[in-house]
mmCIF file of C-alpha atoms in Angstrom:
data_model
loop_
_atom_site.group_PDB
_atom_site.id
_atom_site.type_symbol
_atom_site.label_atom_id
_atom_site.label_comp_id
_atom_site.label_asym_id
_atom_site.label_seq_id
_atom_site.Cartn_x
_atom_site.Cartn_y
_atom_site.Cartn_z
ATOM 1 C CA MET A 8 100.757 85.863 92.794
ATOM 2 C CA ALA A 9 98.607 83.220 94.487
ATOM 3 C CA ALA A 10 101.451 82.038 96.732
ATOM 4 C CA GLY A 11 102.149 85.623 97.762
ATOM 5 C CA TYR A 12 98.477 86.151 98.539
ATOM 6 C CA GLU A 13 98.449 83.018 100.685
ATOM 7 C CA ASP A 14 101.451 84.320 102.637
ATOM 8 C CA ALA A 15 99.723 87.681 103.069
ATOM 9 C CA LEU A 16 96.633 85.957 104.478
ATOM 10 C CA GLY A 17 98.822 84.253 107.052
ATOM 11 C CA TYR A 18 100.324 87.591 108.079
ATOM 12 C CA THR A 19 96.831 89.100 108.318
ATOM 13 C CA GLU A 20 95.886 86.475 110.877
ATOM 14 C CA GLN A 21 99.070 87.166 112.812
ATOM 15 C CA VAL A 22 98.558 90.947 112.888
ATOM 16 C CA PHE A 23 94.779 91.248 113.211
ATOM 17 C CA GLY A 24 93.955 88.008 115.031
ATOM 18 C CA LYS A 25 90.210 87.394 115.238
ATOM 19 C CA ASN A 26 89.654 90.506 113.104
ATOM 20 C CA SER A 27 91.387 88.896 110.105
ATOM 21 C CA ALA A 28 88.066 87.606 108.720
ATOM 22 C CA ALA A 29 86.709 91.173 108.696
ATOM 23 C CA ILE A 30 89.855 92.323 106.893
ATOM 24 C CA ARG A 31 89.411 89.655 104.241
ATOM 25 C CA GLN A 32 85.775 90.675 103.759
ATOM 26 C CA TRP A 33 86.794 94.348 103.465
ATOM 27 C CA VAL A 34 89.338 93.420 100.788
ATOM 28 C CA GLU A 35 86.717 91.461 98.824
ATOM 29 C CA GLU A 36 84.266 94.365 99.015
ATOM 30 C CA ASN A 37 86.719 97.129 98.096
ATOM 31 C CA THR A 38 89.144 95.611 95.601
ATOM 32 C CA LEU A 39 87.309 96.928 92.534
ATOM 33 C CA ALA A 40 86.356 100.304 94.003
ATOM 34 C CA LEU A 41 89.949 101.070 95.013
ATOM 35 C CA ARG A 42 91.430 99.690 91.760
ATOM 36 C CA LEU A 43 93.834 97.422 93.663
ATOM 37 C CA ASN A 44 93.794 93.672 93.226
ATOM 38 C CA LYS A 45 93.171 91.578 96.328
ATOM 39 C CA ALA A 46 96.849 90.812 96.878
ATOM 40 C CA GLU A 47 97.861 94.476 96.613
ATOM 41 C CA LEU A 48 95.018 95.602 98.840
ATOM 42 C CA LEU A 49 95.664 93.002 101.512
ATOM 43 C CA ASP A 50 99.388 93.738 101.519
ATOM 44 C CA SER A 51 98.702 97.471 101.946
ATOM 45 C CA VAL A 52 96.385 96.858 104.898
ATOM 46 C CA ASN A 53 98.916 94.455 106.412
ATOM 47 C CA GLN A 54 101.689 97.047 106.244
ATOM 48 C CA PHE A 55 99.670 99.532 108.250
ATOM 49 C CA GLY A 56 98.458 96.784 110.553
ATOM 50 C CA GLY A 57 102.026 95.725 111.256
ATOM 51 C CA LEU A 58 102.940 99.323 112.026
ATOM 52 C CA PHE A 59 100.069 99.750 114.493
ATOM 53 C CA SER A 60 100.711 96.366 116.073
ATOM 54 C CA ALA A 61 104.383 97.225 116.605
ATOM 55 C CA VAL A 62 103.573 100.340 118.649
ATOM 56 C CA GLY A 63 100.890 98.662 120.753
ATOM 57 C CA VAL A 64 97.649 99.808 119.137
ATOM 58 C CA GLY A 65 94.832 97.334 119.844
ATOM 59 C CA LYS A 66 93.605 95.040 117.075
ATOM 60 C CA GLU A 67 90.169 96.691 116.769
ATOM 61 C CA LYS A 68 91.661 100.134 116.250
ATOM 62 C CA ALA A 69 94.417 98.707 114.059
ATOM 63 C CA GLN A 70 91.743 97.297 111.745
ATOM 64 C CA GLU A 71 89.872 100.604 111.596
ATOM 65 C CA PHE A 72 92.984 102.732 111.132
ATOM 66 C CA SER A 73 94.584 100.452 108.527
ATOM 67 C CA THR A 74 91.567 100.172 106.258
ATOM 68 C CA SER A 75 90.793 103.894 106.506
ATOM 69 C CA LEU A 76 94.354 104.828 105.534
ATOM 70 C CA VAL A 77 94.369 102.509 102.505
ATOM 71 C CA GLN A 78 91.030 103.977 101.401
ATOM 72 C CA LEU A 79 92.474 107.443 101.930
ATOM 73 C CA ALA A 80 95.558 106.572 99.866
ATOM 74 C CA ALA A 81 93.309 105.732 96.915
ATOM 75 C CA ASP A 82 91.462 109.036 97.333
ATOM 76 C CA MET A 83 94.691 111.032 97.628
ATOM 77 C CA SER A 84 96.106 109.328 94.551
ATOM 78 C CA ALA A 85 92.976 110.214 92.575
ATOM 79 C CA ALA A 86 93.090 113.812 93.832
ATOM 80 C CA THR A 87 96.800 114.461 93.221
ATOM 81 C CA GLY A 88 97.820 112.066 90.450
ATOM 82 C CA VAL A 89 100.566 110.622 92.661
ATOM 83 C CA PRO A 90 100.799 106.808 92.204
ATOM 84 C CA ILE A 91 99.043 105.026 95.027
ATOM 85 C CA ALA A 92 102.169 103.050 95.957
ATOM 86 C CA GLN A 93 103.959 106.323 96.673
ATOM 87 C CA VAL A 94 100.984 107.714 98.597
ATOM 88 C CA LEU A 95 100.919 104.595 100.775
ATOM 89 C CA GLU A 96 104.638 104.946 101.456
ATOM 90 C CA ASN A 97 104.226 108.638 102.303
ATOM 91 C CA LEU A 98 101.342 107.954 104.682
ATOM 92 C CA GLN A 99 103.376 105.296 106.448
ATOM 93 C CA SER A 100 106.158 107.834 106.855
ATOM 94 C CA VAL A 101 103.767 110.419 108.307
ATOM 95 C CA MET A 102 102.386 107.801 110.674
ATOM 96 C CA THR A 103 105.869 107.188 112.058
ATOM 97 C CA GLY A 104 106.702 110.874 112.518
ATOM 98 C CA GLY A 105 108.013 111.828 109.075
ATOM 99 C CA ALA A 106 105.916 114.980 108.791
ATOM 100 C CA GLN A 107 107.587 116.277 105.618
ATOM 101 C CA ALA A 108 106.275 113.332 103.579
ATOM 102 C CA GLY A 109 102.776 114.724 103.996
ATOM 103 C CA TYR A 110 103.390 118.287 102.817
ATOM 104 C CA LYS A 111 102.631 117.560 99.155
ATOM 105 C CA TYR A 112 99.122 116.457 100.195
ATOM 106 C CA GLY A 113 98.481 119.391 102.497
ATOM 107 C CA LEU A 114 99.185 117.330 105.621
ATOM 108 C CA VAL A 115 101.189 119.177 108.249
ATOM 109 C CA ILE A 116 101.493 116.896 111.257
ATOM 110 C CA LYS A 117 104.304 117.835 113.613
ATOM 111 C CA ASP A 118 104.982 116.785 117.194
ATOM 112 C CA THR A 119 103.246 119.752 118.814
ATOM 113 C CA ALA A 120 100.049 119.156 116.845
ATOM 114 C CA VAL A 121 100.185 115.460 117.752
ATOM 115 C CA LYS A 122 100.452 116.253 121.473
ATOM 116 C CA LEU A 123 97.580 118.703 121.277
ATOM 117 C CA LYS A 124 95.376 116.262 119.381
ATOM 118 C CA ALA A 125 96.102 113.619 122.022
ATOM 119 C CA LEU A 126 94.895 116.101 124.671
ATOM 120 C CA GLN A 127 91.757 116.905 122.681
ATOM 121 C CA MET A 128 91.001 113.207 122.247
ATOM 122 C CA GLY A 129 91.436 112.563 125.958
ATOM 123 C CA LEU A 130 94.354 110.194 125.415
ATOM 124 C CA VAL A 131 96.360 112.115 128.040
ATOM 125 C CA GLN A 132 95.578 114.690 130.705
ATOM 126 C CA THR A 133 97.294 117.898 131.834
ATOM 127 C CA GLU A 134 96.816 120.312 134.716
ATOM 128 C CA ALA A 135 98.246 123.229 132.749
ATOM 129 C CA ASP A 136 96.200 126.294 131.749
ATOM 130 C CA MET A 137 95.244 125.669 128.114
ATOM 131 C CA THR A 138 93.647 129.058 127.311
ATOM 132 C CA GLU A 139 96.564 130.366 125.272
ATOM 133 C CA VAL A 140 97.077 126.961 123.680
ATOM 134 C CA ASN A 141 93.443 126.761 122.567
ATOM 135 C CA GLY A 142 93.686 130.172 120.896
ATOM 136 C CA ALA A 143 96.847 129.154 119.053
ATOM 137 C CA THR A 144 95.161 125.909 118.037
ATOM 138 C CA LEU A 145 92.276 127.705 116.350
ATOM 139 C CA LYS A 146 94.730 129.786 114.319
ATOM 140 C CA LEU A 147 96.629 126.661 113.297
ATOM 141 C CA GLU A 148 93.445 124.891 112.223
ATOM 142 C CA GLN A 149 92.474 127.862 110.042
ATOM 143 C CA ALA A 150 95.951 127.997 108.521
ATOM 144 C CA GLN A 151 95.717 124.277 107.694
ATOM 145 C CA LYS A 152 92.337 124.766 106.023
ATOM 146 C CA ASN A 153 93.818 127.568 103.927
ATOM 147 C CA LEU A 154 96.711 125.285 103.000
ATOM 148 C CA ALA A 155 94.350 122.563 101.800
ATOM 149 C CA THR A 156 92.442 125.128 99.721
ATOM 150 C CA ALA A 157 95.649 126.468 98.174
ATOM 151 C CA LEU A 158 96.788 122.940 97.301
ATOM 152 C CA SER A 159 93.440 122.093 95.700
ATOM 153 C CA LYS A 160 93.163 125.322 93.693
ATOM 154 C CA HIS A 161 96.770 126.083 92.773
ATOM 155 C CA GLY A 162 98.903 122.968 93.255
ATOM 156 C CA GLU A 163 101.965 122.065 95.284
ATOM 157 C CA GLU A 164 104.405 124.188 93.224
ATOM 158 C CA SER A 165 102.353 127.390 93.344
ATOM 159 C CA LEU A 166 103.231 130.582 95.177
ATOM 160 C CA GLU A 167 99.851 130.478 96.910
ATOM 161 C CA TYR A 168 100.603 127.033 98.330
ATOM 162 C CA ARG A 169 104.071 128.026 99.549
ATOM 163 C CA GLN A 170 102.662 131.136 101.212
ATOM 164 C CA ALA A 171 99.935 129.091 102.890
ATOM 165 C CA LEU A 172 102.532 126.557 104.065
ATOM 166 C CA GLN A 173 104.559 129.387 105.581
ATOM 167 C CA LYS A 174 101.457 130.549 107.482
ATOM 168 C CA VAL A 175 101.010 127.028 108.834
ATOM 169 C CA THR A 176 104.637 126.986 109.950
ATOM 170 C CA GLU A 177 104.179 130.329 111.731
ATOM 171 C CA ALA A 178 100.979 129.097 113.414
ATOM 172 C CA GLU A 179 102.790 125.951 114.542
ATOM 173 C CA GLU A 180 105.618 128.002 116.012
ATOM 174 C CA ALA A 181 103.068 130.076 117.931
ATOM 175 C CA LEU A 182 101.472 126.893 119.217
ATOM 176 C CA GLU A 183 104.856 125.506 120.241
ATOM 177 C CA THR A 184 105.501 128.708 122.204
ATOM 178 C CA ALA A 185 102.122 128.375 123.912
ATOM 179 C CA MET A 186 102.905 124.748 124.762
ATOM 180 C CA GLU A 187 106.301 125.514 126.330
ATOM 181 C CA GLY A 188 106.583 124.229 129.869
ATOM 182 C CA LYS A 189 103.581 121.932 129.496
ATOM 183 C CA GLU A 190 104.951 118.431 129.839
ATOM 184 C CA ILE A 191 102.925 116.018 127.714
ATOM 185 C CA ALA A 192 104.443 112.556 127.393
ATOM 186 C CA LEU A 193 102.835 110.223 124.873
ATOM 187 C CA THR A 194 103.276 106.523 124.265
ATOM 188 C CA GLU A 195 103.955 105.409 120.698
ATOM 189 C CA ALA A 196 100.414 104.033 120.524
ATOM 190 C CA GLN A 197 98.958 107.382 121.581
ATOM 191 C CA LYS A 198 101.086 109.165 118.981
ATOM 192 C CA ALA A 199 99.842 106.786 116.293
ATOM 193 C CA GLU A 200 96.221 107.332 117.275
ATOM 194 C CA ALA A 201 96.621 111.121 117.315
ATOM 195 C CA ARG A 202 98.467 111.151 113.972
ATOM 196 C CA HIS A 203 95.740 109.053 112.382
ATOM 197 C CA ALA A 204 93.089 111.487 113.615
ATOM 198 C CA LEU A 205 95.034 114.467 112.252
ATOM 199 C CA ILE A 206 95.570 112.798 108.884
ATOM 200 C CA MET A 207 91.854 112.112 108.513
ATOM 201 C CA GLU A 208 90.941 115.657 109.575
ATOM 202 C CA GLN A 209 93.416 117.396 107.281
ATOM 203 C CA SER A 210 92.593 115.230 104.250
ATOM 204 C CA ALA A 211 88.828 115.742 104.449
ATOM 205 C CA ALA A 212 88.642 117.550 101.091
ATOM 206 C CA MET A 213 90.229 114.593 99.262
ATOM 207 C CA GLN A 214 88.171 111.841 100.868
ATOM 208 C CA GLY A 215 85.818 110.215 98.381
ATOM 209 C CA GLN A 216 87.811 111.426 95.359
ATOM 210 C CA ALA A 217 88.407 107.902 94.028
ATOM 211 C CA ALA A 218 84.653 107.308 93.873
ATOM 212 C CA ARG A 219 84.043 110.705 92.264
ATOM 213 C CA GLU A 220 86.515 109.880 89.479
ATOM 214 C CA SER A 221 85.472 106.248 89.049
ATOM 215 C CA GLY A 222 83.949 106.887 85.626
ATOM 216 C CA ASN A 223 86.926 108.510 83.917
ATOM 217 C CA TYR A 224 89.160 106.732 81.394
ATOM 218 C CA LYS A 225 92.138 106.205 83.712
ATOM 219 C CA SER A 226 89.953 104.798 86.458
ATOM 220 C CA GLN A 227 88.166 102.456 84.062
ATOM 221 C CA LEU A 228 91.516 101.115 82.843
ATOM 222 C CA GLY A 229 92.478 100.562 86.455
ATOM 223 C CA LEU A 230 89.232 98.666 87.004
ATOM 224 C CA LEU A 231 89.939 96.433 84.005
ATOM 225 C CA ARG A 232 93.455 95.668 85.271
ATOM 226 C CA THR A 233 92.100 94.840 88.729
ATOM 227 C CA VAL A 234 89.451 92.488 87.328
ATOM 228 C CA PHE A 235 92.049 90.562 85.314
ATOM 229 C CA ASP A 236 94.502 90.468 88.222
ATOM 230 C CA ASN A 237 91.826 89.093 90.542
ATOM 231 C CA LEU A 238 90.885 86.511 87.918
ATOM 232 C CA LYS A 239 94.495 85.339 87.711
ATOM 233 C CA LEU A 240 94.648 85.291 91.488
ATOM 234 C CA SER A 241 91.501 83.175 91.736
ATOM 235 C CA ILE A 242 92.806 80.684 89.173
ATOM 236 C CA GLY A 243 96.127 80.561 90.986
ATOM 237 C CA GLU A 244 94.426 79.920 94.338
ATOM 238 C CA LYS A 245 92.629 76.910 92.867
ATOM 239 C CA LEU A 246 95.795 75.507 91.269
ATOM 240 C CA LEU A 247 98.151 76.272 94.147
ATOM 241 C CA PRO A 248 97.222 73.202 96.263
ATOM 242 C CA VAL A 249 97.811 70.958 93.239
ATOM 243 C CA PHE A 250 101.231 72.459 92.519
ATOM 244 C CA THR A 251 102.119 72.376 96.212
ATOM 245 C CA GLU A 252 101.356 68.669 96.357
ATOM 246 C CA LEU A 253 103.362 67.993 93.196
ATOM 247 C CA VAL A 254 106.382 69.892 94.508
ATOM 248 C CA THR A 255 106.127 68.105 97.868
ATOM 249 C CA LYS A 256 106.015 64.694 96.203
ATOM 250 C CA PHE A 257 108.945 65.596 93.965
ATOM 251 C CA ASN A 258 111.032 66.765 96.917
ATOM 252 C CA GLU A 259 110.221 63.553 98.805
ATOM 253 C CA PHE A 260 111.305 61.552 95.786
ATOM 254 C CA ILE A 261 114.572 63.473 95.439
ATOM 255 C CA GLY A 262 115.312 62.851 99.114
ATOM 256 C CA SER A 263 114.729 59.116 98.830
ATOM 257 C CA ASP A 264 117.345 56.496 97.887
ATOM 258 C CA GLU A 265 115.588 55.936 94.591
ATOM 259 C CA GLY A 266 115.653 59.671 93.860
ATOM 260 C CA LYS A 267 119.346 59.929 94.666
ATOM 261 C CA LYS A 268 120.060 57.047 92.281
ATOM 262 C CA PHE A 269 118.001 58.835 89.640
ATOM 263 C CA LEU A 270 120.028 62.030 90.063
ATOM 264 C CA ASP A 271 123.305 60.123 90.019
ATOM 265 C CA GLY A 272 122.304 58.580 86.733
ATOM 266 C CA ILE A 273 121.643 61.907 85.024
#
């Protein structure tokens, strides 16, 4: 575990550069609250950071987006009962355009909505008349709020949720019609920024859920596991340099003439 954590720290520096110290501090401060040991938490942040880095998002925003999505994953897991590893995987999929992975959490983030959000955020500009688009947008936003309510009250398998999802689909189709002929080209970085904003907006009801459930039995067991994991990690970090030196010395011995004679004599 300690060796893996050391490797993860190296990748953090590569992805986040000068912001890596802030990432390490965030991990230290949030490991217990999110019920993820330091290695798990750092690896989760690194995965998002690598994604944002690959599409050209700046390191400052990559830090903000990565930590907020890992925090959100813990909240979504607490709210839905879906294991956090799966939530993290689903969020990564949504961030790369896999909209369907977000449906079970009430996230409906398709290309048209991403383009519109980029316009609203000022990431791109257009000369087109947006009156009809703005009206369709308001209807979509209301449909998405209704979807989140249906998910919270009735669950993903309920008739109410499926009906609400259908309304969202219809509102999206209306928005797509309103957007026809309006050329809006986005870079991958702009898409990532817009998707992140949409995810945070549409998940508002679930944010903070991990903290709200921190006192229940399952959460307390998770806290206990995290404490023990971090303890093992800390012990491993202290012993790792010793073991590294021993292995290095042994390898040097094996590579020497004396070591070869020793092996030949076995």
